[in-house]
PDB file of C-alpha atoms in Angstrom:
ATOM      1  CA  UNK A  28     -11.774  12.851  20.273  1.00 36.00           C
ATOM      2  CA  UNK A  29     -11.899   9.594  21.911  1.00 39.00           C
ATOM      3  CA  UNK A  30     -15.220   8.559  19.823  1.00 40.00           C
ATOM      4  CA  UNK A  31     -13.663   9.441  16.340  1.00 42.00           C
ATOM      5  CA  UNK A  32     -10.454   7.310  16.761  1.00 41.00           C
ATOM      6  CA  UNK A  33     -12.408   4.572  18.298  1.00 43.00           C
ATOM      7  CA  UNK A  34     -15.212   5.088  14.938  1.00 73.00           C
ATOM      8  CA  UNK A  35     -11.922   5.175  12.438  1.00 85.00           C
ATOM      9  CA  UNK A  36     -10.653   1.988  13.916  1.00 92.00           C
ATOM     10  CA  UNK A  37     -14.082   0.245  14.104  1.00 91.00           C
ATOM     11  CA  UNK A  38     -14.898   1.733  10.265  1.00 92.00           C
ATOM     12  CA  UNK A  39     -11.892   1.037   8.223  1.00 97.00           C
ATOM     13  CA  UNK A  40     -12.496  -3.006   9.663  1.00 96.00           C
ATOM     14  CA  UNK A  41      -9.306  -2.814  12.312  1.00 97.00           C
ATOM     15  CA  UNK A  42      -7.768  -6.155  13.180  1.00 97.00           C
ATOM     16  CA  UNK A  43      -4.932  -6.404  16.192  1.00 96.00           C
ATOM     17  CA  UNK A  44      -3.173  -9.414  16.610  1.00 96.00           C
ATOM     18  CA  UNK A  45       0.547 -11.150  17.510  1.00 95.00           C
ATOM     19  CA  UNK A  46       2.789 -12.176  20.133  1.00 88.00           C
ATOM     20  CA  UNK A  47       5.526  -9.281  19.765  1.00 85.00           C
ATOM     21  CA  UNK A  48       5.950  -6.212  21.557  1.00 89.00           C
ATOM     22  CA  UNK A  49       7.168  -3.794  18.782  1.00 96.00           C
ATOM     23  CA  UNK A  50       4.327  -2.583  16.601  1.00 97.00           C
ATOM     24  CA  UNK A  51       3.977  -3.638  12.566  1.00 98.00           C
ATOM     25  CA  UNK A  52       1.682  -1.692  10.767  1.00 98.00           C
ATOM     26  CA  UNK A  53       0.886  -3.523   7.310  1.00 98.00           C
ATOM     27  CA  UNK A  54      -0.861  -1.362   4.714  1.00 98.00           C
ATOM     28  CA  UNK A  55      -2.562  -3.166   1.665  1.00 98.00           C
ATOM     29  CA  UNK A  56      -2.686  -1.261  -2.153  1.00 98.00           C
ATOM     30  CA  UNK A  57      -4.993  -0.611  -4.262  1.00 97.00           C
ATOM     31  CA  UNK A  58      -7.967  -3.397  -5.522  1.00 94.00           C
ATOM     32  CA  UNK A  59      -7.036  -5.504  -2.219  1.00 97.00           C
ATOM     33  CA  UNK A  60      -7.965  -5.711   1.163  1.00 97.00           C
ATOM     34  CA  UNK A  61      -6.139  -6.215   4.137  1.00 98.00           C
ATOM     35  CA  UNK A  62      -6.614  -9.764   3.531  1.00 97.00           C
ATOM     36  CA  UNK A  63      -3.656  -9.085   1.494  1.00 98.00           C
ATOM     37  CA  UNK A  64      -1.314 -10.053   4.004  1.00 98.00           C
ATOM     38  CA  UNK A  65      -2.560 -13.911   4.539  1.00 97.00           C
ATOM     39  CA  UNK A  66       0.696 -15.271   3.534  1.00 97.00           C
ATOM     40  CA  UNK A  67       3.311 -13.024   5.883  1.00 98.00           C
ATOM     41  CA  UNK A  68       0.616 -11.970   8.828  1.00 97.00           C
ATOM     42  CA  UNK A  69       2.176 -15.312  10.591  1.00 97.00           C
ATOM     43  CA  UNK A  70       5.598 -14.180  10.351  1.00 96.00           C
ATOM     44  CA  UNK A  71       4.554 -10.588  11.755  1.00 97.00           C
ATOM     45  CA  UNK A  72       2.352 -12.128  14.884  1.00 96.00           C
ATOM     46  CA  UNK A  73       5.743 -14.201  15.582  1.00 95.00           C
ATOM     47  CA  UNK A  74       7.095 -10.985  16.220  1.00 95.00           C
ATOM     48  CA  UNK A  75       5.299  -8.152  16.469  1.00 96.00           C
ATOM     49  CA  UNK A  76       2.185  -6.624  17.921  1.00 97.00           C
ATOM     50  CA  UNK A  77       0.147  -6.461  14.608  1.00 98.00           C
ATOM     51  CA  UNK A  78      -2.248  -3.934  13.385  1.00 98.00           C
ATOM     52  CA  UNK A  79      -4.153  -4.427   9.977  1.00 98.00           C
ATOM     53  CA  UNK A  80      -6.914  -2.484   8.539  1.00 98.00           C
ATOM     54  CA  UNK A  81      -9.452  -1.721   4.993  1.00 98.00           C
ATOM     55  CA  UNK A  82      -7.957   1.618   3.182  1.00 98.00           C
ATOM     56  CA  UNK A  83     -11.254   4.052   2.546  1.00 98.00           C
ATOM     57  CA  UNK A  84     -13.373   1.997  -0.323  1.00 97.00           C
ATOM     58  CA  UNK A  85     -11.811  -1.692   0.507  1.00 97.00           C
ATOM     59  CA  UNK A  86     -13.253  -4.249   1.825  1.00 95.00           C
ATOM     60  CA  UNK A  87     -16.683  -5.169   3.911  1.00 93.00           C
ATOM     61  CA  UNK A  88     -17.136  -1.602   4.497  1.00 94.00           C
ATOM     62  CA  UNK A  89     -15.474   0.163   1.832  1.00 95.00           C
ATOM     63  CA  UNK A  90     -18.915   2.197   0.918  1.00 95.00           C
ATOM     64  CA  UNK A  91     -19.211   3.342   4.255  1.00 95.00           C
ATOM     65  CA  UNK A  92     -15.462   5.027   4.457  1.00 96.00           C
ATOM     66  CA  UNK A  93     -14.776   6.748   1.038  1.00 97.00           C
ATOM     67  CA  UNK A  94     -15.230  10.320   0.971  1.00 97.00           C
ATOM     68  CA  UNK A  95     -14.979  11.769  -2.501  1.00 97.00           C
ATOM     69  CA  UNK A  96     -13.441  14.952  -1.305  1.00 97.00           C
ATOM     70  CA  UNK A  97     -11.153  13.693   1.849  1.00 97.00           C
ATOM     71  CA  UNK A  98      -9.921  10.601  -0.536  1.00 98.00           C
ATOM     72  CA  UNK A  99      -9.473  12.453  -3.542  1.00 97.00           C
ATOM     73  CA  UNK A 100      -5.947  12.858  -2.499  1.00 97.00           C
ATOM     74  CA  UNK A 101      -3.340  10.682  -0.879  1.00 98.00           C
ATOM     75  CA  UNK A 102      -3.249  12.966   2.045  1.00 98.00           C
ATOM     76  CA  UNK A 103      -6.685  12.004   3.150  1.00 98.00           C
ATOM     77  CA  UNK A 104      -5.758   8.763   3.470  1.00 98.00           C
ATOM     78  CA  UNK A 105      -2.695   9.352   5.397  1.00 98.00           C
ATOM     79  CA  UNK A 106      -4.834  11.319   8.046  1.00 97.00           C
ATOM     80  CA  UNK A 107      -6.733   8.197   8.423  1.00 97.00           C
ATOM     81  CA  UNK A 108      -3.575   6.606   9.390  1.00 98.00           C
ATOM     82  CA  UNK A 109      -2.429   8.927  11.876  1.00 97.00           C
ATOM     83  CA  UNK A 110      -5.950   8.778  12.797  1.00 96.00           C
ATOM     84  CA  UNK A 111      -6.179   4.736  13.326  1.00 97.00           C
ATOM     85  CA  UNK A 112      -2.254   4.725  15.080  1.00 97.00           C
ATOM     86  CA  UNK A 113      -3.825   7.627  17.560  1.00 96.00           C
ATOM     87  CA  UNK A 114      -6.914   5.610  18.403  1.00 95.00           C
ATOM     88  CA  UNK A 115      -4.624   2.599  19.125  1.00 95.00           C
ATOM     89  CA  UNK A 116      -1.783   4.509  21.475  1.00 95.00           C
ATOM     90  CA  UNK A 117       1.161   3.851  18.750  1.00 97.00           C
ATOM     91  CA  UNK A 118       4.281   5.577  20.163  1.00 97.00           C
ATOM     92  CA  UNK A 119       6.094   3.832  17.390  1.00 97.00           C
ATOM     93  CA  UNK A 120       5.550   1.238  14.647  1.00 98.00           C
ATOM     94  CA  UNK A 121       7.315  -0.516  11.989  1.00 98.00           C
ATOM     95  CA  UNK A 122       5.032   0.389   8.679  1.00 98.00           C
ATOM     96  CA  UNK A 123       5.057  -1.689   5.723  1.00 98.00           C
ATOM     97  CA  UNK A 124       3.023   0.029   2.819  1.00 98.00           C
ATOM     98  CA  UNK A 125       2.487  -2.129  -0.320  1.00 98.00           C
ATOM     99  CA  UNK A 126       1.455  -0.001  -3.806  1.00 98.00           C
ATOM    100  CA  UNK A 127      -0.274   3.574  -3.030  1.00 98.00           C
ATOM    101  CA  UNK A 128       0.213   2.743   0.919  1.00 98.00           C
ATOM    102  CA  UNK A 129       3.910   3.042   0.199  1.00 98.00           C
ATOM    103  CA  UNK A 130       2.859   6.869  -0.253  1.00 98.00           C
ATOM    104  CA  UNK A 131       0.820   6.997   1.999  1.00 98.00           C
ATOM    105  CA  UNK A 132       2.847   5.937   4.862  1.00 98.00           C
ATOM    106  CA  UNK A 133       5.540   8.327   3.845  1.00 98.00           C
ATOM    107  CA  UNK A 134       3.328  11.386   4.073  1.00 98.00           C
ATOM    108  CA  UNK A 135       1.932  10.297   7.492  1.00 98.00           C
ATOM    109  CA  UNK A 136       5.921  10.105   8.032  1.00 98.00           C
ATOM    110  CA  UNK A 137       6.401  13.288   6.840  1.00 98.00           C
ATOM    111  CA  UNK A 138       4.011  14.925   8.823  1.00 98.00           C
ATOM    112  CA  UNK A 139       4.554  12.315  12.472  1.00 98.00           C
ATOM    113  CA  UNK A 140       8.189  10.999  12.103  1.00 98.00           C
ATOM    114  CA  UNK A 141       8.162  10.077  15.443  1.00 98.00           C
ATOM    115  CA  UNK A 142       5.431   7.656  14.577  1.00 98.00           C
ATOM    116  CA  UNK A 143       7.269   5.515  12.298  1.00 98.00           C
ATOM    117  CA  UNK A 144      10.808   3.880  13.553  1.00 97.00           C
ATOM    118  CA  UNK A 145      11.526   2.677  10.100  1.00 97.00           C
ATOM    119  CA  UNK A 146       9.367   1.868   6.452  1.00 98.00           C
ATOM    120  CA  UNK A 147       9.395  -1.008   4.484  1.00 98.00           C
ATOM    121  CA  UNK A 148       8.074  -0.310   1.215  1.00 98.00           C
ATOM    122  CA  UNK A 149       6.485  -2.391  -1.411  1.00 98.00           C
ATOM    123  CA  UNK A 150       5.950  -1.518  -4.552  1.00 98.00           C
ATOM    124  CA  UNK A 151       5.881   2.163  -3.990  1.00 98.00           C
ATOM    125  CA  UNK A 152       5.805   4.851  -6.651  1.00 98.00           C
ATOM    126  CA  UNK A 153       5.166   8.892  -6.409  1.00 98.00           C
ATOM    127  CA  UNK A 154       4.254   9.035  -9.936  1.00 98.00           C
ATOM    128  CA  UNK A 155       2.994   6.913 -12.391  1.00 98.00           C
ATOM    129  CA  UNK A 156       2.688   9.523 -14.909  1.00 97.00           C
ATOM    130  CA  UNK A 157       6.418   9.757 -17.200  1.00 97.00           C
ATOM    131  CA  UNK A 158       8.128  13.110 -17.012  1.00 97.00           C
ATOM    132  CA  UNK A 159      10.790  14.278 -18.271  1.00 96.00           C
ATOM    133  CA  UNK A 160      13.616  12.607 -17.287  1.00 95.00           C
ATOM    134  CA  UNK A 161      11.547  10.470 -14.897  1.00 97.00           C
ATOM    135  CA  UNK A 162      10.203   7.044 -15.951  1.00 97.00           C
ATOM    136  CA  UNK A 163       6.765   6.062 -14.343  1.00 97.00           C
ATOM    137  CA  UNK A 164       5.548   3.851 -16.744  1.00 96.00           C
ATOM    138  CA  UNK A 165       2.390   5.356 -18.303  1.00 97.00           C
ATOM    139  CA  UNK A 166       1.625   8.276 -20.620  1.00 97.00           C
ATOM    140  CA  UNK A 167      -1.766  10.254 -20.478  1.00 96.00           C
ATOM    141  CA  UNK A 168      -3.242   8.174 -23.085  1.00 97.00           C
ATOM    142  CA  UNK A 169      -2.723   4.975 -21.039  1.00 96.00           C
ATOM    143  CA  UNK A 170      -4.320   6.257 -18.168  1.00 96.00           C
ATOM    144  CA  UNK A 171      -7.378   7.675 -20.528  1.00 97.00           C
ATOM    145  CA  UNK A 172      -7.749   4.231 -21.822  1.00 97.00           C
ATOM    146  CA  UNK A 173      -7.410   2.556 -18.521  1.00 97.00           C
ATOM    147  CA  UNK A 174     -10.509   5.377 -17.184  1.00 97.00           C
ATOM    148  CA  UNK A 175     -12.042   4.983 -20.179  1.00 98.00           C
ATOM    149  CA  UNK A 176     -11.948   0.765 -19.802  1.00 97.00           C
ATOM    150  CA  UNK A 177     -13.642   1.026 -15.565  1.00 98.00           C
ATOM    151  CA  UNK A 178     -15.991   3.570 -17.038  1.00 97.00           C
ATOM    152  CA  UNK A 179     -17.330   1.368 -19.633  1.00 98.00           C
ATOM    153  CA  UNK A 180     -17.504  -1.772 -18.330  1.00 98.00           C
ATOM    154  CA  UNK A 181     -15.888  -2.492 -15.056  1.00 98.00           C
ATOM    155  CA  UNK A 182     -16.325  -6.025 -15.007  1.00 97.00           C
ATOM    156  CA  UNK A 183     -14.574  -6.477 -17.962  1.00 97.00           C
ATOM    157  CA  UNK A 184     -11.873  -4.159 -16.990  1.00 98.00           C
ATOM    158  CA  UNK A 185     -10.927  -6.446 -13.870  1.00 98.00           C
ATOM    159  CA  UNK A 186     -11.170  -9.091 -15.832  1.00 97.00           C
ATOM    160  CA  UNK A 187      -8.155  -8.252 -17.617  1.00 97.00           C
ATOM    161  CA  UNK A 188      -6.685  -5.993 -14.977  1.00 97.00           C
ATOM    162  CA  UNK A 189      -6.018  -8.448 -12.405  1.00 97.00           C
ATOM    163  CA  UNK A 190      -3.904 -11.246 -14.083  1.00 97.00           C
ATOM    164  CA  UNK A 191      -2.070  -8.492 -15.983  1.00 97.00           C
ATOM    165  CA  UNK A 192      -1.236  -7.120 -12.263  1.00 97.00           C
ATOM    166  CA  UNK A 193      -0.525 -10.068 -10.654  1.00 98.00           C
ATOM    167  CA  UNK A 194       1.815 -10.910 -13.361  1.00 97.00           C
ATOM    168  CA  UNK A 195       2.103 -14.504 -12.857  1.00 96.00           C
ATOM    169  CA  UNK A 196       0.105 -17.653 -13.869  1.00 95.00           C
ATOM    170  CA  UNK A 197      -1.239 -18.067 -10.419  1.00 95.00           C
ATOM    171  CA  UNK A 198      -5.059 -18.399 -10.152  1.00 96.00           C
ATOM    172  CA  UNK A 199      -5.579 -18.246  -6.666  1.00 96.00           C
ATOM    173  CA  UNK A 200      -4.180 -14.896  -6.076  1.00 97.00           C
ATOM    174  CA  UNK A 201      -5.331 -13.837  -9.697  1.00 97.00           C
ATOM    175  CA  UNK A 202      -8.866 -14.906  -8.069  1.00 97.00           C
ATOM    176  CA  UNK A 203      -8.774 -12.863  -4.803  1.00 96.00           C
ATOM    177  CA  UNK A 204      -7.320 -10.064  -6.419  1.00 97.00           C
ATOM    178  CA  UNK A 205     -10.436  -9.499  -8.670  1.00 97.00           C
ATOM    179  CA  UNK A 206     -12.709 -10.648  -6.286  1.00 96.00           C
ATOM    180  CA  UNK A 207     -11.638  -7.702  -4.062  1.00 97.00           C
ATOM    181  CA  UNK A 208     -11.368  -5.073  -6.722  1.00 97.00           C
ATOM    182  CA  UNK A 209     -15.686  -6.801  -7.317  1.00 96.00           C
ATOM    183  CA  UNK A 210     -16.431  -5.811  -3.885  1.00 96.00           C
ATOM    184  CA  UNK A 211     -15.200  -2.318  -4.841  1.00 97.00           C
ATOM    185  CA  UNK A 212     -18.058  -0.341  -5.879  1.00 97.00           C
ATOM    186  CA  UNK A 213     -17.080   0.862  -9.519  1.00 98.00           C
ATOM    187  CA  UNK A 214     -17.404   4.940  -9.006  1.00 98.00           C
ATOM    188  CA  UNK A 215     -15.234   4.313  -6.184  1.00 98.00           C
ATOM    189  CA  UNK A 216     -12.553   2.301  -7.381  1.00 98.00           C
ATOM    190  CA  UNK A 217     -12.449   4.489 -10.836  1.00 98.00           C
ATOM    191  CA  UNK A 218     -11.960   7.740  -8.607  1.00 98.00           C
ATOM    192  CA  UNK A 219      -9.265   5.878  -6.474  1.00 98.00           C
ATOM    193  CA  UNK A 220      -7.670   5.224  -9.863  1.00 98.00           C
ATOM    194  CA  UNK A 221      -7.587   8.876 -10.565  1.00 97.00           C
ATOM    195  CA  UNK A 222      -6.081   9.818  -7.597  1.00 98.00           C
ATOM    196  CA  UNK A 223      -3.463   7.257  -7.767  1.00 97.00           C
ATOM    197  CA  UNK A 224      -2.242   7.469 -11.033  1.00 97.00           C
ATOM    198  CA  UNK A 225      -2.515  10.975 -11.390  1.00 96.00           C
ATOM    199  CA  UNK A 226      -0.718  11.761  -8.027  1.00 96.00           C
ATOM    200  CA  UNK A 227       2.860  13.160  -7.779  1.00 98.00           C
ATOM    201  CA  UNK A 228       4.548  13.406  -4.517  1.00 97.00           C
ATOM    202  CA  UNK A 229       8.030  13.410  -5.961  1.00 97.00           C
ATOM    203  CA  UNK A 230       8.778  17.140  -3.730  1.00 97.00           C
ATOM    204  CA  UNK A 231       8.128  15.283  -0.830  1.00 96.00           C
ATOM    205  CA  UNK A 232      10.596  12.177  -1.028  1.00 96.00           C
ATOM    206  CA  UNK A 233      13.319  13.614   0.097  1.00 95.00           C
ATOM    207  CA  UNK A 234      11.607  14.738   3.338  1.00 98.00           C
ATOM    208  CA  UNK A 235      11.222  11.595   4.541  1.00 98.00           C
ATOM    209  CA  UNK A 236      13.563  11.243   7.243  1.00 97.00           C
ATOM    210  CA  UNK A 237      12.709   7.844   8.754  1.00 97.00           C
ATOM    211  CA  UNK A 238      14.920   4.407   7.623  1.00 97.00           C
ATOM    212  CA  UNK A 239      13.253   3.112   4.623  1.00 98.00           C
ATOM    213  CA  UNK A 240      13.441  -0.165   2.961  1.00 98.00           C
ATOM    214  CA  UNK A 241      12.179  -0.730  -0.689  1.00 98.00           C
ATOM    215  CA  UNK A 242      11.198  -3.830  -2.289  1.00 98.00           C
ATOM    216  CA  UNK A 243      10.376  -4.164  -5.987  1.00 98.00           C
ATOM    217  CA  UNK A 244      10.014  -6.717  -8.632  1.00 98.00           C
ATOM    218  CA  UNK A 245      12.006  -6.902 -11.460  1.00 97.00           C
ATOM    219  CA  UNK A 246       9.049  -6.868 -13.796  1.00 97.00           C
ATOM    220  CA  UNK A 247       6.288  -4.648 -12.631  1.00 97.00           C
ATOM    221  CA  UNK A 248       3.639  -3.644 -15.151  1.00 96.00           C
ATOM    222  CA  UNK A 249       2.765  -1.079 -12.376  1.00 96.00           C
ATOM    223  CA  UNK A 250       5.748   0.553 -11.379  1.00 97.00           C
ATOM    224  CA  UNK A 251       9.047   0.099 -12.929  1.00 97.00           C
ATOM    225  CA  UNK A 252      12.101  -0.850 -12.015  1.00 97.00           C
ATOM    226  CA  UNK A 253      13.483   2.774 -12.421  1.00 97.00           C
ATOM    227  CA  UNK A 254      10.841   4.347 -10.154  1.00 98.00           C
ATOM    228  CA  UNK A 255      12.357   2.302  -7.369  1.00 98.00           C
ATOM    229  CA  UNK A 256      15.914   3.227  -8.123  1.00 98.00           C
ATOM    230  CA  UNK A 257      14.641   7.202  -8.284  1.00 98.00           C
ATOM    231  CA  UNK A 258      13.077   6.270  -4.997  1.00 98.00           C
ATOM    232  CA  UNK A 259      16.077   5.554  -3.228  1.00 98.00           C
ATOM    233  CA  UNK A 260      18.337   7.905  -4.334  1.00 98.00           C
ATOM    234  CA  UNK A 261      15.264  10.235  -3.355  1.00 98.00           C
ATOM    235  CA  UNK A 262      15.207   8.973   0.302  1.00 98.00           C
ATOM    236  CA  UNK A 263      18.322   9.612   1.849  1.00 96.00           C
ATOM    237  CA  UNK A 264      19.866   6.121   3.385  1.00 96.00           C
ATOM    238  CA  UNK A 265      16.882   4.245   1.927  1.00 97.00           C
ATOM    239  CA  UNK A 266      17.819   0.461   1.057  1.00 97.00           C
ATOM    240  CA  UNK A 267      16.403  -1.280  -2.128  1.00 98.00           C
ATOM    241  CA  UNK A 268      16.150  -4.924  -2.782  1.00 97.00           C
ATOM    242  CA  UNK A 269      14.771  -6.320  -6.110  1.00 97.00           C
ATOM    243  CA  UNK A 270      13.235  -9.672  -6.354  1.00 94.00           C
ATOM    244  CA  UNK A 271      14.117 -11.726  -9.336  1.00 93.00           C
ATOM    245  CA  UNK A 272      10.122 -12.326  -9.938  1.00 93.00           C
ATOM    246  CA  UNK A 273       7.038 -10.912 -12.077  1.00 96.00           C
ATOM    247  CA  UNK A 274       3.935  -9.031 -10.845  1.00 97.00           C
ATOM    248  CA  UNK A 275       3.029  -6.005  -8.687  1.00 98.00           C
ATOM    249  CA  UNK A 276       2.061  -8.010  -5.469  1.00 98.00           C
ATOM    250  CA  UNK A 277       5.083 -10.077  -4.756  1.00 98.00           C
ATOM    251  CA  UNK A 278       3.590 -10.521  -1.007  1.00 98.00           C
ATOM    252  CA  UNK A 279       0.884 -12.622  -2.244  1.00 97.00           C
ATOM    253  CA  UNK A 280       2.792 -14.292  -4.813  1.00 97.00           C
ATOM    254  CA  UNK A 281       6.476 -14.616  -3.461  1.00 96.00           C
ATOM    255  CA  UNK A 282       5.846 -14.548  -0.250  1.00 96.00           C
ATOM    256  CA  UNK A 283       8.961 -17.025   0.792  1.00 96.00           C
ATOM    257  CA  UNK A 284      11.010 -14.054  -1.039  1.00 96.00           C
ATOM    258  CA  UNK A 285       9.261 -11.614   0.857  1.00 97.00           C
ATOM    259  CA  UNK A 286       9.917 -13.164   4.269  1.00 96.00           C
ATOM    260  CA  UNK A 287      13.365 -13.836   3.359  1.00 95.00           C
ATOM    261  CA  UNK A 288      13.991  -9.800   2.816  1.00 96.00           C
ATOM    262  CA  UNK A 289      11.969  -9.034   5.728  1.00 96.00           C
ATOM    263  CA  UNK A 290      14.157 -11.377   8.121  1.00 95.00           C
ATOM    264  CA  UNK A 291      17.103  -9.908   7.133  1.00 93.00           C
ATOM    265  CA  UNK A 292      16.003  -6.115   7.334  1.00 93.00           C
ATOM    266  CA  UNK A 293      13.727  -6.297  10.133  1.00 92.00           C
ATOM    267  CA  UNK A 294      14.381  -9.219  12.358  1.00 77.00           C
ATOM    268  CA  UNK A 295      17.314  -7.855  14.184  1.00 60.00           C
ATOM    269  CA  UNK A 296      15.207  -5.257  15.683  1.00 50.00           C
ATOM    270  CA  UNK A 297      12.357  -7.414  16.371  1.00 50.00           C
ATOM    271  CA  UNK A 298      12.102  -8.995  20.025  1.00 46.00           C
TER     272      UNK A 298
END
């Protein structure tokens, strides 16, 4: 047991840094990598005892981690959570989840509560896919077009992706962000694709029963603003704040409005 954890923290590029003693958690999304969290990470290692890591198929050794089969569902990525907080002794941590990790780390709550003291969620939707009377944003033929698009040419497809994603007229992020989805290899970030957008863990909302905080954009091209509000009314006693501001990763690109919602929902507990 020992040598798995130990491999799953190694493999998935594990980094463990700050000055707290509570434990933060921070979870990147899809077509990032952990270096995702550049602009906060400082305010976290004021704080908290910091744990980072590359979801399967990110980063340096994203080849290496996918599995087709154990990935080709959110849950298999949530085991490799409760894998990597095993392998490091977490008793309890304060997760923060941006895009599919938002899922992710409320299935690992589902199945661990005791795991997670509280959620702060970024960006977070259980279905992309609109239903009725459910708005995700998309409609079957967007998300055959948008297969259709990494299938043919994925270079291409990034190259319009990522600014359309990052929402704002900022070429630095606009510039990491497609470098990292680049260092994806393209089967794998197509089948991620796949199993985000065609995922739908709306049953399982309301069993969360950890304190959750959401945080969502007013325009999202991603995830709408509705999702969020679903999302909370989902999650019994969850909290949502919306940021006045574009795009679908406001951590990289609002990060002063990011710290300014995370000081006044987490820094009260944070010693």
């Amino acid at each position: 047991m020992g040598t798995l954890f130990v491999e799953s923290f190694d493999r998935f590029n594990g980094r463990r840094s700050g000055a707290g003693k509570p434990i933060a958690v921070l979870s990147h999304g899809f077509g990032t990598d952990q270096n995702a969290w550049s602009a906060l990470r400082p305010w976290f290692e004021q704080r908290f005892d910091v744990i980072s890591f590359d979801l399967a198929g990110c980063g340096p050794r994203g080849t290496e981690t996918y599995d087709f089969e154990r990935h080709g569902s959110l849950a298999g990525y949530a085991d490799d959570l409760l894998d990597i907080l095993d392998e490091q002794d977490v008793q309890s941590c304060t997760y923060i989840g941006h895009s599919m990790s938002g899922m992710i780390g409320a299935l690992a709550s589902i199945a661990r509560p005791e795991l997670f003291e509280r959620m702060v969620l970024i960006g977070a939707s259980p279905r992309y896919l609109d239903d009725d009377g459910y708005t995700g944003g998309f409609k079957p033929d967007d998300l055959e077009n948008l297969f259709d698009s990494m299938s043919a040419n994925y270079q291409a497809w990034v190259a319009g992706f990522a600014p359309m994603v990052v929402g704002v007229d900022d070429r630095e992020v606009i510039a990491d962000f497609s470098n990292a989805l680049f260092r994806m290899r393209p089967d794998i970030a197509l089948n991620t694709s796949r199993t985000i957008f065609t995922s739908d863990v709306r049953a399982l909302a309301a069993q969360v029963s950890r304190p959750v905080h959401l945080v969502q954009t007013s325009v999202d091209v991603a995830v709408p603003v509705a999702v969020s509000h679903w999302l909370a009314e989902a999650i019994e006693g969850a909290t949502l704040d919306i940021i006045d501001a574009s795009g679908h990763l406001p951590h990289m690109t609002a990060p002063d409005e990011m710290t300014r919602i995370l000081q006044q929902r987490l820094d009260r507990t944070a010693r």
